[in-house]
PDB file of C-alpha atoms in Angstrom:
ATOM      1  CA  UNK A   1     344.139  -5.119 -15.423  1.00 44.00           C
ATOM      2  CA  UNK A   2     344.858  -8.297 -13.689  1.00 44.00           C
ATOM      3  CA  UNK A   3     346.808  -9.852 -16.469  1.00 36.00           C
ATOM      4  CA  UNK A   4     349.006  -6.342 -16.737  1.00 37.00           C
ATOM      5  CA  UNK A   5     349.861  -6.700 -12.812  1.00 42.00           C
ATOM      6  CA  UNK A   6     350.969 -10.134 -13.772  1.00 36.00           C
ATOM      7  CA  UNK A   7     353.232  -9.228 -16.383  1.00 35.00           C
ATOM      8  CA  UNK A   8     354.919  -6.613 -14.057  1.00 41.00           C
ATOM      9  CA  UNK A   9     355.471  -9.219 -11.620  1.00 42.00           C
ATOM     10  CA  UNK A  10     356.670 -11.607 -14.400  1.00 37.00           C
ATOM     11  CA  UNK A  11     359.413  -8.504 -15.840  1.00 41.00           C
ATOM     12  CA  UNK A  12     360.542  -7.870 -11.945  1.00 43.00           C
ATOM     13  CA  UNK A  13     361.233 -11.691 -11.445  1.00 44.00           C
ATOM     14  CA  UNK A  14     364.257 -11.249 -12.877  1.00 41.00           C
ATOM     15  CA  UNK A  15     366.645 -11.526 -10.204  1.00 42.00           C
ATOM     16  CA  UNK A  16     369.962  -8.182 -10.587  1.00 40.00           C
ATOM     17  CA  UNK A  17     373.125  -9.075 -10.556  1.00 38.00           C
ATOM     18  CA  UNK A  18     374.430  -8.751  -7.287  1.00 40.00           C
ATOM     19  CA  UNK A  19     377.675  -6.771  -8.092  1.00 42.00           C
ATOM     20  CA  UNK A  20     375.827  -3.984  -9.395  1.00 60.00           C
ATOM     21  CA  UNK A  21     373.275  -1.250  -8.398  1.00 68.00           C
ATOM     22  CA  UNK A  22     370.186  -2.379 -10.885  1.00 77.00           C
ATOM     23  CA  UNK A  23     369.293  -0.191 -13.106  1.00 77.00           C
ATOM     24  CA  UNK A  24     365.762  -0.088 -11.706  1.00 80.00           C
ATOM     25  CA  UNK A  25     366.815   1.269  -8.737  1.00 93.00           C
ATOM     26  CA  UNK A  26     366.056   5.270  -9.564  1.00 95.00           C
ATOM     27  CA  UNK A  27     368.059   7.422  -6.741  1.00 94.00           C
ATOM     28  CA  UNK A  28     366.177  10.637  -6.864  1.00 96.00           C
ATOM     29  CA  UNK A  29     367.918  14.167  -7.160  1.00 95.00           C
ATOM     30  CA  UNK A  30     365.407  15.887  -5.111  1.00 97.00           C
ATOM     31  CA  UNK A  31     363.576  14.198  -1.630  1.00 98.00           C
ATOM     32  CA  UNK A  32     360.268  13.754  -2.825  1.00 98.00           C
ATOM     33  CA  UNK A  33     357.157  13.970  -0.053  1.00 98.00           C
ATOM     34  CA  UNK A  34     355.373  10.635   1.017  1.00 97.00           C
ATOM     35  CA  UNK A  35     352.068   9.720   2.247  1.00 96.00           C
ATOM     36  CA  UNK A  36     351.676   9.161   5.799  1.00 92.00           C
ATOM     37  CA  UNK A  37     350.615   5.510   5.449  1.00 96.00           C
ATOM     38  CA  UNK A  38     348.546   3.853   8.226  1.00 97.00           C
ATOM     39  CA  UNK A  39     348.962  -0.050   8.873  1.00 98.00           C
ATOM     40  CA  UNK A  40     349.280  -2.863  11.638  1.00 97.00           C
ATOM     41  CA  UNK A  41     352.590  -3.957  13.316  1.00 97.00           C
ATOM     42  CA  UNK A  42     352.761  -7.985  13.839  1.00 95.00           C
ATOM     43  CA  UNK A  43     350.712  -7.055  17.687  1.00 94.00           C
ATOM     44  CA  UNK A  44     347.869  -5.372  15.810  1.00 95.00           C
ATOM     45  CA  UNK A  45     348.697  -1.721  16.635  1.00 97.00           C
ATOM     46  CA  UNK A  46     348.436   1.353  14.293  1.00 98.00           C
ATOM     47  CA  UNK A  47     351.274   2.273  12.963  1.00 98.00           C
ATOM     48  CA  UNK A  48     352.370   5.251  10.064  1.00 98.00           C
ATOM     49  CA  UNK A  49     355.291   5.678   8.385  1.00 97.00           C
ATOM     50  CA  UNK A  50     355.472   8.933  11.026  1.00 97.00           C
ATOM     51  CA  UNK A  51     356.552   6.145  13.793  1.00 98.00           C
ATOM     52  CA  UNK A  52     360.065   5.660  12.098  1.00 98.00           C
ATOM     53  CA  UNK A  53     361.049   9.695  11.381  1.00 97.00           C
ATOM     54  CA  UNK A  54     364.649   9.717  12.319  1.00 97.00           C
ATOM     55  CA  UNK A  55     365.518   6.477  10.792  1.00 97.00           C
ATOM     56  CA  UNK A  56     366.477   6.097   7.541  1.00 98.00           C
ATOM     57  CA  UNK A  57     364.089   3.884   5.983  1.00 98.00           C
ATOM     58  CA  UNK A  58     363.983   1.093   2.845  1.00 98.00           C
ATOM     59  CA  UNK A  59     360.241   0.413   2.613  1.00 98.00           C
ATOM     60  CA  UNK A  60     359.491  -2.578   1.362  1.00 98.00           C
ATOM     61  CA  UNK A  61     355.793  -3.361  -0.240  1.00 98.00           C
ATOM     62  CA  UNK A  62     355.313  -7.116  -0.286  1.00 98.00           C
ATOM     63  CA  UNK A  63     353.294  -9.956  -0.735  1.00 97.00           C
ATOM     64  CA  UNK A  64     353.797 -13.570   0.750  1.00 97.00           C
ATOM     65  CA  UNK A  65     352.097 -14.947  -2.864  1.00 96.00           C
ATOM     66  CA  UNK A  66     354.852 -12.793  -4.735  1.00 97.00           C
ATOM     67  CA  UNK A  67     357.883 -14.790  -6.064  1.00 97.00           C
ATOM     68  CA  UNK A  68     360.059 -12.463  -6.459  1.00 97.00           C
ATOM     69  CA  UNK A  69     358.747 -10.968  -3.449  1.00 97.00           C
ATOM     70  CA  UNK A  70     359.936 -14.405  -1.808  1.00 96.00           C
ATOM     71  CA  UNK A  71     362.849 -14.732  -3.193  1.00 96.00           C
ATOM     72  CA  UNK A  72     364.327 -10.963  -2.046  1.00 96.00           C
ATOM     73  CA  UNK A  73     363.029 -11.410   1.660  1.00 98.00           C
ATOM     74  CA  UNK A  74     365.626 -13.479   3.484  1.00 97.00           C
ATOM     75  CA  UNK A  75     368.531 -10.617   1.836  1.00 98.00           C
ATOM     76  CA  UNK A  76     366.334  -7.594   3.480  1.00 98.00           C
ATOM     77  CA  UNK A  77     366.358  -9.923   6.786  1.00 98.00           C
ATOM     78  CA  UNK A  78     370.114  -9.817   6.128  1.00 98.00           C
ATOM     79  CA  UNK A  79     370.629  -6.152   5.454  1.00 98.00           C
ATOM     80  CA  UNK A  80     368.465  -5.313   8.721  1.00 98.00           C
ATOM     81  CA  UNK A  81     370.914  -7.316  10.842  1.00 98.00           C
ATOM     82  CA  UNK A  82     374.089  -5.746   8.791  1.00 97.00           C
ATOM     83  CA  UNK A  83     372.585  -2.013   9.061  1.00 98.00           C
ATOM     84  CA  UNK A  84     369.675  -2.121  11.218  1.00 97.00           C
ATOM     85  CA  UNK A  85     369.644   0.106  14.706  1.00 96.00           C
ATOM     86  CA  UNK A  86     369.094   3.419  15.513  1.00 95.00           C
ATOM     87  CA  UNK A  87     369.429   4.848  12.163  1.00 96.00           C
ATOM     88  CA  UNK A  88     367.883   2.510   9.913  1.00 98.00           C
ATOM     89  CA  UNK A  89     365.445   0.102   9.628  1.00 98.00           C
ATOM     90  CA  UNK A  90     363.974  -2.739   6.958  1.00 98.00           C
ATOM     91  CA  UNK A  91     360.057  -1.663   6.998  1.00 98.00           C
ATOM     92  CA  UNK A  92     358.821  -4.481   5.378  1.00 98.00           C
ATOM     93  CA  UNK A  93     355.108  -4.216   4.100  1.00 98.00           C
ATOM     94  CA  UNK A  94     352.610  -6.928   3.647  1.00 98.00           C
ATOM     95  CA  UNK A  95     349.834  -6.408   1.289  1.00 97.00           C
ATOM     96  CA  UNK A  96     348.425  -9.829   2.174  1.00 96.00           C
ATOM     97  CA  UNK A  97     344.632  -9.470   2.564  1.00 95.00           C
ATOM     98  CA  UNK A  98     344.741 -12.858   4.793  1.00 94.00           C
ATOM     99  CA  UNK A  99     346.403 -10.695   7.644  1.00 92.00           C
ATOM    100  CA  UNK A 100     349.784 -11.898   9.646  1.00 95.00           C
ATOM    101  CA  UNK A 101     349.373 -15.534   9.832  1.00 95.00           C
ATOM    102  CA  UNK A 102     350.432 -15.783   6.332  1.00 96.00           C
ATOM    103  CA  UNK A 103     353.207 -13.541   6.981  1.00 97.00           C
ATOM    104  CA  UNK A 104     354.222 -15.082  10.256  1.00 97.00           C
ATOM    105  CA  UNK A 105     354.439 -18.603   8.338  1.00 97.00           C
ATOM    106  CA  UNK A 106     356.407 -17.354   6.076  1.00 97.00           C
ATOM    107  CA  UNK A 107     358.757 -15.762   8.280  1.00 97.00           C
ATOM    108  CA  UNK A 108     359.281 -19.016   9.918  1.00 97.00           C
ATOM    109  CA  UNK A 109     359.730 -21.362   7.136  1.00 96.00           C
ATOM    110  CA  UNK A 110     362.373 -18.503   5.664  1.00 95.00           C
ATOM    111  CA  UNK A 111     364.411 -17.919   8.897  1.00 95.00           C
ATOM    112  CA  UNK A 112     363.585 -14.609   8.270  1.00 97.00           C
ATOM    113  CA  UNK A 113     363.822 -12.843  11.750  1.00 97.00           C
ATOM    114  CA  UNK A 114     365.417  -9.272  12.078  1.00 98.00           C
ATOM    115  CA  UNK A 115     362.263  -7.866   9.829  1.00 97.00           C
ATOM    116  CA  UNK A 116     358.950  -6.798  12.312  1.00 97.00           C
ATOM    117  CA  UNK A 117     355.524  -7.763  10.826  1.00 98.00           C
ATOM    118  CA  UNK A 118     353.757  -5.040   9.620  1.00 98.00           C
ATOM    119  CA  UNK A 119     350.337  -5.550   7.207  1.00 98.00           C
ATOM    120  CA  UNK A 120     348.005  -2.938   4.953  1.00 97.00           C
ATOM    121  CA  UNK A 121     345.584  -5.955   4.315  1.00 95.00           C
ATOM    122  CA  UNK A 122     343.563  -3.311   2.531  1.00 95.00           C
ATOM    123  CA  UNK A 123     346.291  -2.824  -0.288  1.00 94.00           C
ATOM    124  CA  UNK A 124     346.131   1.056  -0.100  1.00 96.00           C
ATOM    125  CA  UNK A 125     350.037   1.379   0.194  1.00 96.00           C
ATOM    126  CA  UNK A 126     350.414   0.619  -3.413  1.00 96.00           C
ATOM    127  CA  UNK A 127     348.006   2.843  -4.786  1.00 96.00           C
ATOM    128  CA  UNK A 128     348.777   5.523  -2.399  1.00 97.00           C
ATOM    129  CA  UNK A 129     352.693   4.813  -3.299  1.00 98.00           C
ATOM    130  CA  UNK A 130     351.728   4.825  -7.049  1.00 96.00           C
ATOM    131  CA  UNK A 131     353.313   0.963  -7.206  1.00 95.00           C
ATOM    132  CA  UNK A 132     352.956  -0.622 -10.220  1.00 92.00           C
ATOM    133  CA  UNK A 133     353.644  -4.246  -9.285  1.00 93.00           C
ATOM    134  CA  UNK A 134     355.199  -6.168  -6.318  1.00 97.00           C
ATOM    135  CA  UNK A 135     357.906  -5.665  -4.842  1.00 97.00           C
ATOM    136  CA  UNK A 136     357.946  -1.778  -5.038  1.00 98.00           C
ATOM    137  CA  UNK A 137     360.636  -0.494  -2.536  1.00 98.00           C
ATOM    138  CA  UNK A 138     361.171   2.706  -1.270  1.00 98.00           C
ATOM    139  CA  UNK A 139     364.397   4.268   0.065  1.00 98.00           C
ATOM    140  CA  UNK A 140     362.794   6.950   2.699  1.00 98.00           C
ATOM    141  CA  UNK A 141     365.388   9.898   4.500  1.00 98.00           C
ATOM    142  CA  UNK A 142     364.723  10.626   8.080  1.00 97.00           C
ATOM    143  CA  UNK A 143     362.021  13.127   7.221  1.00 97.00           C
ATOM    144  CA  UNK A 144     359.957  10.172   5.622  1.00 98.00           C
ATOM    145  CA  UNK A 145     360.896  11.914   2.094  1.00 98.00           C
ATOM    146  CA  UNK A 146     361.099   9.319  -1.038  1.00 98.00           C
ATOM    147  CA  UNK A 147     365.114   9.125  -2.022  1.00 98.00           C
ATOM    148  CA  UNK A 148     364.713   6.679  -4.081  1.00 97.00           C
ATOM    149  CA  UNK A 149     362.876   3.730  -5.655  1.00 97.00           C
ATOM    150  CA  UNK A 150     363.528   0.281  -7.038  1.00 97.00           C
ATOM    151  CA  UNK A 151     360.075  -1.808  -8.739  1.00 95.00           C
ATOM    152  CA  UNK A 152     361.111  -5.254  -8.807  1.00 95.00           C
ATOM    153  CA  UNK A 153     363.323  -7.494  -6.516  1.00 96.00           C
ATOM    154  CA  UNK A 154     367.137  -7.436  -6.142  1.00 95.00           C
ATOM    155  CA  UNK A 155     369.816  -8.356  -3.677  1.00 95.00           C
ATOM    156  CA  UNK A 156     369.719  -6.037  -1.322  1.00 97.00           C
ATOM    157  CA  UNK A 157     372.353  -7.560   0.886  1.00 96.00           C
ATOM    158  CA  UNK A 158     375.113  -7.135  -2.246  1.00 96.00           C
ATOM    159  CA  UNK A 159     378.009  -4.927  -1.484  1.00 95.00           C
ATOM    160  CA  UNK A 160     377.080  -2.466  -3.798  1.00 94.00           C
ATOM    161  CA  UNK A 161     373.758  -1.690  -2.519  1.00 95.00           C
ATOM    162  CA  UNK A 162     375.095  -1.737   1.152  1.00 96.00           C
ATOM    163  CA  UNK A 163     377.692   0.843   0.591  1.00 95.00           C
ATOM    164  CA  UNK A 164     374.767   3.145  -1.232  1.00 94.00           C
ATOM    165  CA  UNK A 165     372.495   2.586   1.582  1.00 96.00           C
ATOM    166  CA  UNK A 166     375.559   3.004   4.230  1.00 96.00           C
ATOM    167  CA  UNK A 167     376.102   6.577   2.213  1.00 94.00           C
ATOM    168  CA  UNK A 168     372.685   7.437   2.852  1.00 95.00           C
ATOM    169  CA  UNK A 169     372.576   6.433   6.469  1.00 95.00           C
ATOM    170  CA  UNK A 170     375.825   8.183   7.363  1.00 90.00           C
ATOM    171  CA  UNK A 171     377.603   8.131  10.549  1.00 79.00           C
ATOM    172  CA  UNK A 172     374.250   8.284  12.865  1.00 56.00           C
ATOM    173  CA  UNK A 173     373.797   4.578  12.543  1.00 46.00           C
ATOM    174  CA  UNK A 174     375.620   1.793  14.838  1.00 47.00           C
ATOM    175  CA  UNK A 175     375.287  -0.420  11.655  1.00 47.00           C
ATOM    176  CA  UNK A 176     375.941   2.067   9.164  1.00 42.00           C
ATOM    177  CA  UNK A 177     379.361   2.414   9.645  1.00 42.00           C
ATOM    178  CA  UNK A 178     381.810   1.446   6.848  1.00 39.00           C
TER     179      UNK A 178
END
């Protein structure tokens, strides 16, 4: 099993090209529902994916051990400050069983600063989310409904992937405006 979750992250370690939507990145024709998920913001409160209905979401399941996990943060710490506010938000999920400190660190040494802290240190998100490797990302509408889904990390701060999340935000957002 453990050698399988390695290959997965191995295949999504392959950076996309940053011109184009990848081809991993499955845009579903129908919302699809979502497990409340319960985990701790960067203060150690409960949180659930409940807490950001009205937002459009891009849900981000992490790890600070994950390369390409890594590599992809400091662009979704870029699209929150292009499109973040009032109708969107970066939820970016830590699977780290060694809690925030890692995360925190991280965050530092990667200027990474527009993204809040939030942890599952007991891993549930991915099997509750069905993820089969690290980074798993999900695109959530404001009803916390699944819109679509990318495995694997990519640029999400390329023009091409801001103008499909700024068509998916719409007009409700301060930063979503074309």
């Amino acid at each position: 099993m453990i050698s399988f979750f390695l290959a997965l992250l191995v295949l999504a370690a392959a950076p996309a090209a940053a011109t184009e939507r990848p081809a991993s990145f499955v845009l579903h024709r129908e919302p699809r529902p979502v497990p409340d998920l319960r985990f701790v913001d960067g203060e150690g409160g409960t949180r659930t994916l409940a807490d950001f209905r009205g937002k459009v979401v891009l849900l981000n399941v992490w790890a600070t051990w994950c390369p390409p996990c890594r590599q992809e943060m400091p662009a979704l710490d870029r699209l929150q400050a292009m499109l973040g506010g009032p109708g969107f938000e970066v939820v970016a999920l830590s699977v780290d069983r060694a809690g925030a400190g890692p995360v925190r660190r991280f965050y530092g040494e990667t200027g990474v600063g527009r993204i809040a802290v939030y942890l599952d240190a007991s891993g549930r998100a991915l099997r509750d989310l069905n993820a089969v490797g690290l980074p798993t990302t999900l695109l959530l509408d404001r009803e916390g409904r699944e819109i679509g889904r990318l495995i694997g990390p990519t640029s999400w701060d390329a023009p091409e992937m801001v103008q499909i999340l700024r068509e998916r935000i719409g007009p409700a957002s301060d930063g979503g405006a074309p």
